[in-house]
mmCIF file of C-alpha atoms and ligand atoms in Angstrom:
data_model
loop_
_atom_site.group_PDB
_atom_site.id
_atom_site.type_symbol
_atom_site.label_atom_id
_atom_site.label_comp_id
_atom_site.label_asym_id
_atom_site.label_seq_id
_atom_site.Cartn_x
_atom_site.Cartn_y
_atom_site.Cartn_z
ATOM 1 C CA MET A 694 60.479 65.399 132.213
ATOM 2 C CA ALA A 695 63.284 65.993 134.608
ATOM 3 C CA PHE A 696 66.641 64.436 133.973
ATOM 4 C CA HIS A 697 67.231 61.989 136.756
ATOM 5 C CA CYS A 698 69.768 59.488 137.839
ATOM 6 C CA VAL A 699 69.677 56.032 139.062
ATOM 7 C CA ARG A 700 72.275 55.969 141.754
ATOM 8 C CA THR A 701 72.679 52.258 141.539
ATOM 9 C CA MET A 702 73.733 52.381 137.879
ATOM 10 C CA SER A 703 77.289 53.070 138.712
ATOM 11 C CA ARG A 704 79.165 53.897 141.792
ATOM 12 C CA THR A 705 81.114 56.643 140.142
ATOM 13 C CA LEU A 706 78.072 58.389 138.736
ATOM 14 C CA THR A 707 77.511 61.627 140.586
ATOM 15 C CA THR A 708 74.413 63.761 140.645
ATOM 16 C CA GLU A 709 76.241 66.563 138.904
ATOM 17 C CA MET A 710 77.203 64.396 135.948
ATOM 18 C CA CYS A 711 73.656 63.330 135.518
ATOM 19 C CA SER A 712 72.143 66.741 135.373
ATOM 20 C CA HIS A 713 74.867 68.175 133.144
ATOM 21 C CA PRO A 714 76.008 65.345 130.899
ATOM 22 C CA ARG A 715 79.449 66.266 129.521
ATOM 23 C CA LEU A 716 81.961 64.564 127.300
ATOM 24 C CA PRO A 717 85.105 63.650 129.142
ATOM 25 C CA MET A 718 87.798 66.280 128.497
ATOM 26 C CA ILE A 719 90.875 65.205 126.555
ATOM 27 C CA SER A 720 93.864 66.840 128.068
ATOM 28 C CA ARG A 721 96.248 68.945 126.009
ATOM 29 C CA LYS A 722 98.978 66.545 126.890
ATOM 30 C CA LYS A 723 97.096 63.735 125.214
ATOM 31 C CA ILE A 724 96.513 65.791 122.067
ATOM 32 C CA ALA A 725 100.183 66.692 121.882
ATOM 33 C CA PHE A 726 101.051 63.054 122.383
ATOM 34 C CA LEU A 727 98.700 61.986 119.567
ATOM 35 C CA ILE A 728 100.185 64.547 117.180
ATOM 36 C CA ILE A 729 103.708 63.457 118.003
ATOM 37 C CA LEU A 730 102.676 59.864 117.441
ATOM 38 C CA CYS A 731 100.775 60.463 114.186
ATOM 39 C CA PHE A 732 103.266 62.712 112.455
ATOM 40 C CA PRO A 733 105.920 60.038 111.817
ATOM 41 C CA CYS A 734 103.134 57.645 110.799
ATOM 42 C CA ALA A 735 101.833 60.089 108.195
ATOM 43 C CA ILE A 736 105.332 60.696 106.858
ATOM 44 C CA THR A 737 105.934 56.953 106.570
ATOM 45 C CA VAL A 738 102.653 56.341 104.754
ATOM 46 C CA TRP A 739 103.318 59.246 102.400
ATOM 47 C CA PHE A 740 106.797 57.961 101.670
ATOM 48 C CA LEU A 741 105.546 54.439 100.962
ATOM 49 C CA VAL A 742 102.733 55.639 98.747
ATOM 50 C CA SER A 743 104.769 58.123 96.748
ATOM 51 C CA ASN A 744 107.626 55.776 96.011
ATOM 52 C CA ASN A 745 105.738 52.627 95.298
ATOM 53 C CA ASP A 746 105.084 51.829 91.652
ATOM 54 C CA ASP A 747 102.589 49.142 92.430
ATOM 55 C CA PHE A 748 100.373 51.581 94.209
ATOM 56 C CA ASP A 749 98.922 52.862 90.954
ATOM 57 C CA LEU A 750 95.861 50.641 91.102
ATOM 58 C CA CYS A 751 94.693 52.281 94.317
ATOM 59 C CA TYR A 752 95.657 55.640 92.949
ATOM 60 C CA TYR A 753 93.375 55.208 89.989
ATOM 61 C CA CYS A 754 90.556 53.894 92.135
ATOM 62 C CA PHE A 755 90.563 56.945 94.320
ATOM 63 C CA PHE A 756 91.911 59.844 92.343
ATOM 64 C CA LYS A 757 91.594 59.232 88.652
ATOM 65 C CA ASP A 758 89.172 58.302 85.963
ATOM 66 C CA ARG A 759 88.657 54.573 86.241
ATOM 67 C CA ASN A 760 88.057 54.157 82.537
ATOM 68 C CA TYR A 761 91.464 55.562 81.939
ATOM 69 C CA PHE A 762 93.031 52.525 80.362
ATOM 70 C CA ALA A 763 89.962 51.794 78.282
ATOM 71 C CA LEU A 764 90.246 54.963 76.252
ATOM 72 C CA ASN A 765 90.230 53.914 72.653
ATOM 73 C CA LEU A 766 89.997 54.727 69.012
ATOM 74 C CA HIS A 767 86.540 56.120 69.396
ATOM 75 C CA TYR A 768 87.819 59.149 71.255
ATOM 76 C CA LYS A 769 90.762 59.599 68.993
ATOM 77 C CA LYS A 770 88.339 59.803 66.109
ATOM 78 C CA GLY A 771 85.424 61.520 67.871
ATOM 79 C CA HIS A 772 83.078 63.958 66.219
ATOM 80 C CA PHE A 773 83.783 67.514 65.241
ATOM 81 C CA THR A 774 81.325 69.903 66.810
ATOM 82 C CA ARG A 775 82.963 73.042 65.387
ATOM 83 C CA VAL A 776 84.877 73.132 62.142
ATOM 84 C CA PRO A 777 86.236 76.430 60.842
ATOM 85 C CA GLU A 778 86.427 77.265 57.144
ATOM 86 C CA ALA A 779 90.105 77.709 56.368
ATOM 87 C CA HIS A 780 90.094 78.266 52.573
ATOM 88 C CA CYS A 781 93.130 76.047 52.255
ATOM 89 C CA LYS A 782 92.305 74.862 48.758
ATOM 90 C CA GLU A 783 92.114 78.389 47.368
ATOM 91 C CA SER A 784 95.135 79.713 49.225
ATOM 92 C CA PRO A 785 97.273 76.949 50.724
ATOM 93 C CA PRO A 786 98.941 77.982 54.000
ATOM 94 C CA PHE A 787 102.654 77.544 54.519
ATOM 95 C CA LEU A 788 102.144 77.075 58.251
ATOM 96 C CA VAL A 789 99.090 76.140 60.336
ATOM 97 C CA LEU A 790 99.397 76.959 64.050
ATOM 98 C CA LEU A 791 97.325 74.716 66.296
ATOM 99 C CA VAL A 792 96.921 76.187 69.781
ATOM 100 C CA THR A 793 95.568 74.029 72.602
ATOM 101 C CA THR A 794 93.189 76.094 74.715
ATOM 102 C CA THR A 795 90.425 75.741 77.300
ATOM 103 C CA HIS A 796 86.974 77.289 77.410
ATOM 104 C CA LYS A 797 87.773 79.978 79.900
ATOM 105 C CA GLN A 798 90.869 81.243 78.072
ATOM 106 C CA GLU A 799 88.981 83.759 75.946
ATOM 107 C CA GLU A 800 91.331 86.590 76.914
ATOM 108 C CA GLU A 801 94.354 84.509 75.907
ATOM 109 C CA ARG A 802 92.770 83.696 72.550
ATOM 110 C CA MET A 803 91.968 87.363 71.931
ATOM 111 C CA VAL A 804 95.556 88.411 72.575
ATOM 112 C CA ILE A 805 96.944 85.673 70.329
ATOM 113 C CA ARG A 806 94.529 86.707 67.542
ATOM 114 C CA ASP A 807 95.931 90.206 67.814
ATOM 115 C CA THR A 808 99.590 89.240 67.986
ATOM 116 C CA TRP A 809 101.454 86.149 66.815
ATOM 117 C CA GLY A 810 98.276 84.307 65.799
ATOM 118 C CA LYS A 811 97.018 86.982 63.455
ATOM 119 C CA GLU A 812 96.566 85.680 59.930
ATOM 120 C CA ARG A 813 99.204 87.218 57.736
ATOM 121 C CA LEU A 814 101.690 86.778 54.943
ATOM 122 C CA ILE A 815 105.258 86.346 56.149
ATOM 123 C CA HIS A 816 107.864 86.480 53.392
ATOM 124 C CA GLY A 817 104.939 85.918 51.057
ATOM 125 C CA LYS A 818 103.795 82.761 52.895
ATOM 126 C CA ARG A 819 100.353 82.392 54.464
ATOM 127 C CA VAL A 820 100.262 81.641 58.214
ATOM 128 C CA VAL A 821 96.965 80.771 59.934
ATOM 129 C CA THR A 822 96.048 79.997 63.541
ATOM 130 C CA PHE A 823 93.368 77.737 65.016
ATOM 131 C CA PHE A 824 92.406 76.979 68.601
ATOM 132 C CA LEU A 825 91.731 73.440 69.807
ATOM 133 C CA LEU A 826 88.893 72.770 72.249
ATOM 134 C CA GLY A 827 86.975 69.827 73.685
ATOM 135 C CA SER A 828 83.590 70.009 75.386
ATOM 136 C CA PRO A 829 83.463 71.516 78.890
ATOM 137 C CA ALA A 830 84.151 69.018 81.669
ATOM 138 C CA ASP A 831 80.956 70.061 83.439
ATOM 139 C CA PRO A 832 78.176 70.602 80.886
ATOM 140 C CA SER A 833 75.945 72.280 83.484
ATOM 141 C CA THR A 834 78.272 75.277 83.738
ATOM 142 C CA ASP A 835 77.888 78.099 81.284
ATOM 143 C CA GLU A 836 81.414 77.772 79.944
ATOM 144 C CA ASP A 837 80.049 77.199 76.475
ATOM 145 C CA VAL A 838 77.685 80.176 76.385
ATOM 146 C CA SER A 839 79.963 82.744 74.780
ATOM 147 C CA LEU A 840 81.634 80.246 72.467
ATOM 148 C CA PRO A 841 79.094 80.276 69.586
ATOM 149 C CA GLU A 842 79.482 84.042 69.319
ATOM 150 C CA GLU A 843 83.255 83.807 69.453
ATOM 151 C CA PHE A 844 83.175 81.147 66.759
ATOM 152 C CA ASN A 845 80.895 83.268 64.555
ATOM 153 C CA ASN A 846 83.197 86.239 64.923
ATOM 154 C CA TYR A 847 86.523 84.554 64.315
ATOM 155 C CA HIS A 848 85.928 81.142 62.745
ATOM 156 C CA ASP A 849 89.131 79.807 64.236
ATOM 157 C CA ILE A 850 87.983 77.177 66.742
ATOM 158 C CA ILE A 851 88.281 73.456 66.118
ATOM 159 C CA GLN A 852 86.207 71.412 68.560
ATOM 160 C CA LYS A 853 85.311 67.779 69.177
ATOM 161 C CA ASP A 854 83.018 66.174 71.709
ATOM 162 C CA PHE A 855 85.600 64.703 74.116
ATOM 163 C CA ILE A 856 85.793 65.924 77.709
ATOM 164 C CA ASP A 857 88.255 68.775 77.944
ATOM 165 C CA THR A 858 90.773 67.911 80.675
ATOM 166 C CA TYR A 859 94.531 68.084 80.977
ATOM 167 C CA TYR A 860 94.865 64.326 80.656
ATOM 168 C CA ASN A 861 92.973 64.430 77.361
ATOM 169 C CA LEU A 862 95.555 66.642 75.697
ATOM 170 C CA THR A 863 96.611 63.747 73.476
ATOM 171 C CA ILE A 864 93.085 63.551 72.085
ATOM 172 C CA LYS A 865 93.066 67.325 71.594
ATOM 173 C CA THR A 866 96.323 67.255 69.650
ATOM 174 C CA LEU A 867 95.241 64.314 67.501
ATOM 175 C CA MET A 868 92.032 66.214 66.795
ATOM 176 C CA GLY A 869 94.111 69.088 65.410
ATOM 177 C CA ILE A 870 96.038 66.710 63.172
ATOM 178 C CA ASP A 871 92.772 65.059 62.121
ATOM 179 C CA TRP A 872 91.377 68.464 61.165
ATOM 180 C CA VAL A 873 94.453 69.330 59.076
ATOM 181 C CA MET A 874 94.280 65.998 57.244
ATOM 182 C CA ASN A 875 90.595 66.487 56.428
ATOM 183 C CA PHE A 876 90.277 70.215 55.907
ATOM 184 C CA CYS A 877 93.709 71.669 55.242
ATOM 185 C CA PRO A 878 96.112 69.064 53.805
ATOM 186 C CA GLN A 879 97.449 71.780 51.455
ATOM 187 C CA THR A 880 99.609 73.285 54.209
ATOM 188 C CA THR A 881 103.360 72.685 54.212
ATOM 189 C CA TYR A 882 104.002 72.791 57.969
ATOM 190 C CA ILE A 883 102.042 72.487 61.200
ATOM 191 C CA MET A 884 102.962 73.804 64.612
ATOM 192 C CA LYS A 885 101.365 72.625 67.832
ATOM 193 C CA THR A 886 101.641 75.070 70.710
ATOM 194 C CA ASP A 887 99.830 76.504 73.739
ATOM 195 C CA THR A 888 98.124 79.710 74.909
ATOM 196 C CA ASP A 889 100.850 80.712 77.381
ATOM 197 C CA MET A 890 103.432 80.859 74.613
ATOM 198 C CA PHE A 891 105.104 83.604 72.688
ATOM 199 C CA VAL A 892 105.673 82.392 69.150
ATOM 200 C CA ASN A 893 107.845 84.479 66.884
ATOM 201 C CA THR A 894 106.110 83.381 63.700
ATOM 202 C CA ILE A 895 108.212 85.730 61.579
ATOM 203 C CA TYR A 896 111.493 84.158 62.622
ATOM 204 C CA LEU A 897 109.960 80.675 62.445
ATOM 205 C CA VAL A 898 108.911 81.122 58.807
ATOM 206 C CA GLU A 899 112.322 82.537 58.022
ATOM 207 C CA LEU A 900 114.079 79.520 59.536
ATOM 208 C CA LEU A 901 111.731 77.037 57.877
ATOM 209 C CA LEU A 902 112.380 78.628 54.499
ATOM 210 C CA ARG A 903 116.106 78.549 55.142
ATOM 211 C CA LYS A 904 115.976 74.893 56.248
ATOM 212 C CA ASN A 905 113.952 74.011 53.166
ATOM 213 C CA GLN A 906 113.002 70.547 54.340
ATOM 214 C CA THR A 907 109.346 70.044 53.530
ATOM 215 C CA THR A 908 109.054 66.309 54.221
ATOM 216 C CA HIS A 909 110.138 63.992 57.039
ATOM 217 C CA PHE A 910 110.615 66.996 59.256
ATOM 218 C CA PHE A 911 109.967 67.303 62.998
ATOM 219 C CA THR A 912 111.535 69.930 65.262
ATOM 220 C CA GLY A 913 111.187 71.691 68.620
ATOM 221 C CA ILE A 914 112.873 71.295 71.992
ATOM 222 C CA LEU A 915 114.463 67.858 71.637
ATOM 223 C CA LYS A 916 114.033 65.551 74.623
ATOM 224 C CA THR A 917 116.196 62.550 73.984
ATOM 225 C CA ASN A 918 116.808 61.205 77.465
ATOM 226 C CA ASP A 919 113.638 61.635 79.528
ATOM 227 C CA SER A 920 112.381 59.080 82.042
ATOM 228 C CA PRO A 921 108.840 58.558 83.318
ATOM 229 C CA ILE A 922 108.142 60.300 86.619
ATOM 230 C CA ARG A 923 107.226 57.661 89.175
ATOM 231 C CA HIS A 924 106.380 60.068 91.964
ATOM 232 C CA ILE A 925 102.696 59.584 92.575
ATOM 233 C CA PHE A 926 101.778 63.165 93.422
ATOM 234 C CA SER A 927 103.360 64.614 90.314
ATOM 235 C CA LYS A 928 101.150 66.033 87.561
ATOM 236 C CA TRP A 929 103.183 63.898 85.155
ATOM 237 C CA TYR A 930 103.095 60.710 87.231
ATOM 238 C CA ILE A 931 103.137 57.609 85.042
ATOM 239 C CA SER A 932 102.545 54.152 86.475
ATOM 240 C CA LYS A 933 104.290 51.036 85.210
ATOM 241 C CA ARG A 934 100.980 49.913 83.790
ATOM 242 C CA GLU A 935 100.857 52.986 81.592
ATOM 243 C CA PHE A 936 104.505 52.825 80.599
ATOM 244 C CA ALA A 937 106.768 50.015 81.711
ATOM 245 C CA GLY A 938 110.084 51.209 80.304
ATOM 246 C CA THR A 939 112.662 53.380 82.029
ATOM 247 C CA LYS A 940 113.191 55.813 79.126
ATOM 248 C CA TYR A 941 110.734 57.552 76.837
ATOM 249 C CA PRO A 942 111.430 57.506 73.115
ATOM 250 C CA PRO A 943 112.849 60.841 71.868
ATOM 251 C CA PHE A 944 110.159 63.512 71.725
ATOM 252 C CA CYS A 945 109.790 67.282 71.475
ATOM 253 C CA SER A 946 108.471 69.349 74.371
ATOM 254 C CA GLY A 947 104.745 70.001 74.030
ATOM 255 C CA THR A 948 105.312 73.735 74.505
ATOM 256 C CA GLY A 949 105.860 74.037 70.770
ATOM 257 C CA TYR A 950 106.864 71.686 67.975
ATOM 258 C CA VAL A 951 106.792 72.025 64.207
ATOM 259 C CA PHE A 952 106.433 69.293 61.599
ATOM 260 C CA SER A 953 105.825 68.806 57.894
ATOM 261 C CA VAL A 954 102.375 67.783 56.702
ATOM 262 C CA ASP A 955 103.472 64.298 55.525
ATOM 263 C CA VAL A 956 104.562 63.588 59.114
ATOM 264 C CA ALA A 957 101.136 64.716 60.326
ATOM 265 C CA ARG A 958 99.437 62.272 57.997
ATOM 266 C CA ARG A 959 101.663 59.427 59.108
ATOM 267 C CA ILE A 960 101.204 60.240 62.798
ATOM 268 C CA TYR A 961 97.460 60.183 62.356
ATOM 269 C CA THR A 962 97.515 56.809 60.648
ATOM 270 C CA ILE A 963 99.906 55.185 63.105
ATOM 271 C CA SER A 964 98.075 56.650 66.126
ATOM 272 C CA LEU A 965 95.227 54.237 65.484
ATOM 273 C CA SER A 966 97.555 51.401 66.439
ATOM 274 C CA ILE A 967 99.331 53.061 69.368
ATOM 275 C CA PRO A 968 97.491 52.833 72.711
ATOM 276 C CA PHE A 969 96.423 56.042 74.362
ATOM 277 C CA PHE A 970 99.046 57.709 76.551
ATOM 278 C CA LYS A 971 98.105 60.816 78.488
ATOM 279 C CA LEU A 972 101.303 62.822 77.995
ATOM 280 C CA GLU A 973 100.695 64.284 74.560
ATOM 281 C CA ASP A 974 104.268 65.157 73.637
ATOM 282 C CA VAL A 975 105.552 61.733 74.672
ATOM 283 C CA TYR A 976 102.710 60.100 72.754
ATOM 284 C CA ILE A 977 103.718 61.914 69.567
ATOM 285 C CA GLY A 978 107.284 60.729 70.277
ATOM 286 C CA MET A 979 106.004 57.141 70.446
ATOM 287 C CA CYS A 980 104.385 57.600 67.036
ATOM 288 C CA LEU A 981 107.569 59.054 65.532
ATOM 289 C CA ASN A 982 109.605 56.252 67.022
ATOM 290 C CA LYS A 983 107.408 53.682 65.339
ATOM 291 C CA LEU A 984 107.526 55.637 62.081
ATOM 292 C CA LYS A 985 111.317 55.902 62.373
ATOM 293 C CA ILE A 986 111.171 59.653 61.892
ATOM 294 C CA SER A 987 114.014 61.333 63.746
ATOM 295 C CA LEU A 988 113.903 64.735 65.427
ATOM 296 C CA GLN A 989 115.908 67.567 63.971
ATOM 297 C CA GLU A 990 117.227 70.923 65.080
ATOM 298 C CA LEU A 991 115.775 73.882 63.236
ATOM 299 C CA HIS A 992 118.822 76.043 63.751
ATOM 300 C CA THR A 993 122.398 75.713 64.957
ATOM 301 C CA SER A 994 121.644 77.901 67.984
ATOM 302 C CA GLU A 995 118.818 77.365 70.440
ATOM 303 C CA VAL A 996 115.566 78.965 69.249
ATOM 304 C CA PHE A 997 112.821 77.026 71.063
ATOM 305 C CA PHE A 998 112.596 77.855 74.770
ATOM 306 C CA ALA A 999 110.444 76.191 77.420
ATOM 307 C CA SER A 1000 111.266 79.097 79.725
ATOM 308 C CA LYS A 1001 110.731 82.823 79.598
ATOM 309 C CA PRO A 1002 113.979 84.570 78.625
ATOM 310 C CA ILE A 1003 114.226 88.138 79.910
ATOM 311 C CA PHE A 1004 112.789 90.410 77.267
ATOM 312 C CA SER A 1005 114.895 92.393 74.900
ATOM 313 C CA VAL A 1006 114.135 93.078 71.258
ATOM 314 C CA CYS A 1007 117.246 91.232 70.146
ATOM 315 C CA THR A 1008 116.566 88.186 72.326
ATOM 316 C CA TYR A 1009 112.975 87.810 71.171
ATOM 317 C CA ARG A 1010 113.793 88.536 67.550
ATOM 318 C CA ASN A 1011 116.094 85.519 67.578
ATOM 319 C CA LEU A 1012 113.893 82.975 69.290
ATOM 320 C CA VAL A 1013 110.888 81.004 68.077
ATOM 321 C CA THR A 1014 109.159 80.148 71.370
ATOM 322 C CA ALA A 1015 109.116 81.459 74.935
ATOM 323 C CA HIS A 1016 106.964 79.885 77.637
ATOM 324 C CA GLU A 1017 104.789 80.934 80.596
ATOM 325 C CA LEU A 1018 103.787 84.366 79.386
ATOM 326 C CA LYS A 1019 100.690 86.185 80.568
ATOM 327 C CA PRO A 1020 98.439 87.641 77.846
ATOM 328 C CA GLN A 1021 99.611 91.172 78.730
ATOM 329 C CA GLU A 1022 103.241 90.131 78.307
ATOM 330 C CA ILE A 1023 102.521 88.563 74.927
ATOM 331 C CA ALA A 1024 100.853 91.802 73.806
ATOM 332 C CA LEU A 1025 103.665 93.966 75.164
ATOM 333 C CA TYR A 1026 106.517 91.943 73.707
ATOM 334 C CA TRP A 1027 104.837 91.614 70.335
ATOM 335 C CA LYS A 1028 104.271 95.357 70.143
ATOM 336 C CA ALA A 1029 107.865 96.066 71.122
ATOM 337 C CA LEU A 1030 109.117 93.772 68.359
ATOM 338 C CA GLN A 1031 106.868 95.455 65.784
ATOM 339 C CA GLN A 1032 108.027 98.920 66.795
ATOM 340 C CA ALA A 1033 111.689 97.960 66.653
ATOM 341 C CA GLN A 1034 111.451 96.388 63.199
ATOM 342 C CA ASN A 1035 113.955 98.753 61.643
ATOM 343 C CA GLU A 1036 116.459 98.651 64.448
ATOM 344 C CA SER A 1037 119.446 96.369 64.077
ATOM 345 C CA CYS A 1038 120.767 94.133 66.803
HETATM 346 C C1 NAG B 4 88.658 62.107 78.031
HETATM 347 O O1 NAG B 4 87.557 62.204 77.171
HETATM 348 C C2 NAG B 4 86.745 61.060 77.148
HETATM 349 C C3 NAG B 4 85.695 61.257 76.067
HETATM 350 O O2 NAG B 4 84.890 62.357 76.318
HETATM 351 C C4 NAG B 4 86.138 60.826 78.522
HETATM 352 O O3 NAG B 4 85.361 59.648 78.523
HETATM 353 C C5 NAG B 4 87.260 60.692 79.536
HETATM 354 O O4 NAG B 4 86.718 60.631 80.833
HETATM 355 C C6 NAG B 4 88.187 61.876 79.454
HETATM 356 N N1 NAG B 4 89.348 61.577 80.282
HETATM 357 C C7 NAG B 4 89.748 62.373 81.243
HETATM 358 C C8 NAG B 4 90.951 61.955 82.003
HETATM 359 O O5 NAG B 4 89.181 63.404 81.524
HETATM 360 C C1 NAG B 5 114.858 73.530 48.402
HETATM 361 O O1 NAG B 5 115.084 72.160 48.184
HETATM 362 C C2 NAG B 5 114.719 71.729 46.891
HETATM 363 C C3 NAG B 5 114.953 70.230 46.809
HETATM 364 O O2 NAG B 5 114.812 69.612 48.008
HETATM 365 C C4 NAG B 5 115.485 72.467 45.816
HETATM 366 O O3 NAG B 5 115.047 72.063 44.535
HETATM 367 C C5 NAG B 5 115.281 73.962 46.001
HETATM 368 O O4 NAG B 5 116.095 74.663 45.097
HETATM 369 C C6 NAG B 5 115.621 74.387 47.403
HETATM 370 N N1 NAG B 5 115.302 75.779 47.594
HETATM 371 C C7 NAG B 5 116.098 76.631 48.193
HETATM 372 C C8 NAG B 5 115.603 78.029 48.306
HETATM 373 O O5 NAG B 5 117.175 76.316 48.640
#
């Protein structure tokens, strides 16, 4: 049927408009005007949102897990789905390294197994490494496919059935402590660290032996004056509902901290009465605060770094942790240290 017009519909309606219906053109001037008008509006809204503490309710509605505040004991306890055999009874370790990892970090785990995480005797003391994992955030992906084989080959993965996300790092860390309490309470020390770390286990054992404090001991990068970040777009944003105070209790940076096994046991017990808090290192600080366990320096000079010092044999021989290393760098630096063993600094 032909497209036709009723002339009487509107005086302005022309024949041409009827046969070729077109949207009215918006002029470039108008677009420019709209942009100029909207830009300050957007800036204002962003400013209001990012600096307003009371905005957190909306934030959680739209961006975050709504059940966030309801997280409870159940997930702290959880169920182990993979438990390695550590032979702690027969040969008690001096130091257990717990490394937080994610499913896709297989390459990182392989490099750590070959370098600082390799089971060995250091000054006659046994050092063992285990990787901490949750269950993949999206069970439909095949993230878990290669894991059974990896577990069978290395027997160094500790896993529970919580959803593995950054904001569940507290659960992951408590899982590690839970595992030590149940399967390896014979160890003297525990270290919690991450896959992008260089850990000079040799120097660490040396310093721990020199310090000779096997109870009430907690060390790392001491953070004694940190405040919650109230900027809403920060990865570490904390609302006033999550933490009302202006200062966190003293804690050690999550990049790497070391503690005696009695402290681990006490943290695990007290954690059942301390509400979930998503920043794992701060959470451990809250536990220590309640337990009245103070943080200590391991050495008179700085040995834990949350940065990546420029590599030299002498620098890395005299540090315990360096941060933000790629697997290749870890491998390279470790090899260089091994090869330079007999050189003096
Ligand atoms: C943490 O894990 C629990 C248990 O699996 C899950 O219900 C929750 O959604 C997870 N939280 C985040 C922020 O992913
Ligand atoms: C370590 O400390 C204990 C007591 O706390 C002491 O008996 C022991 O001799 C010390 N060992 C070394 C090597 O200093």
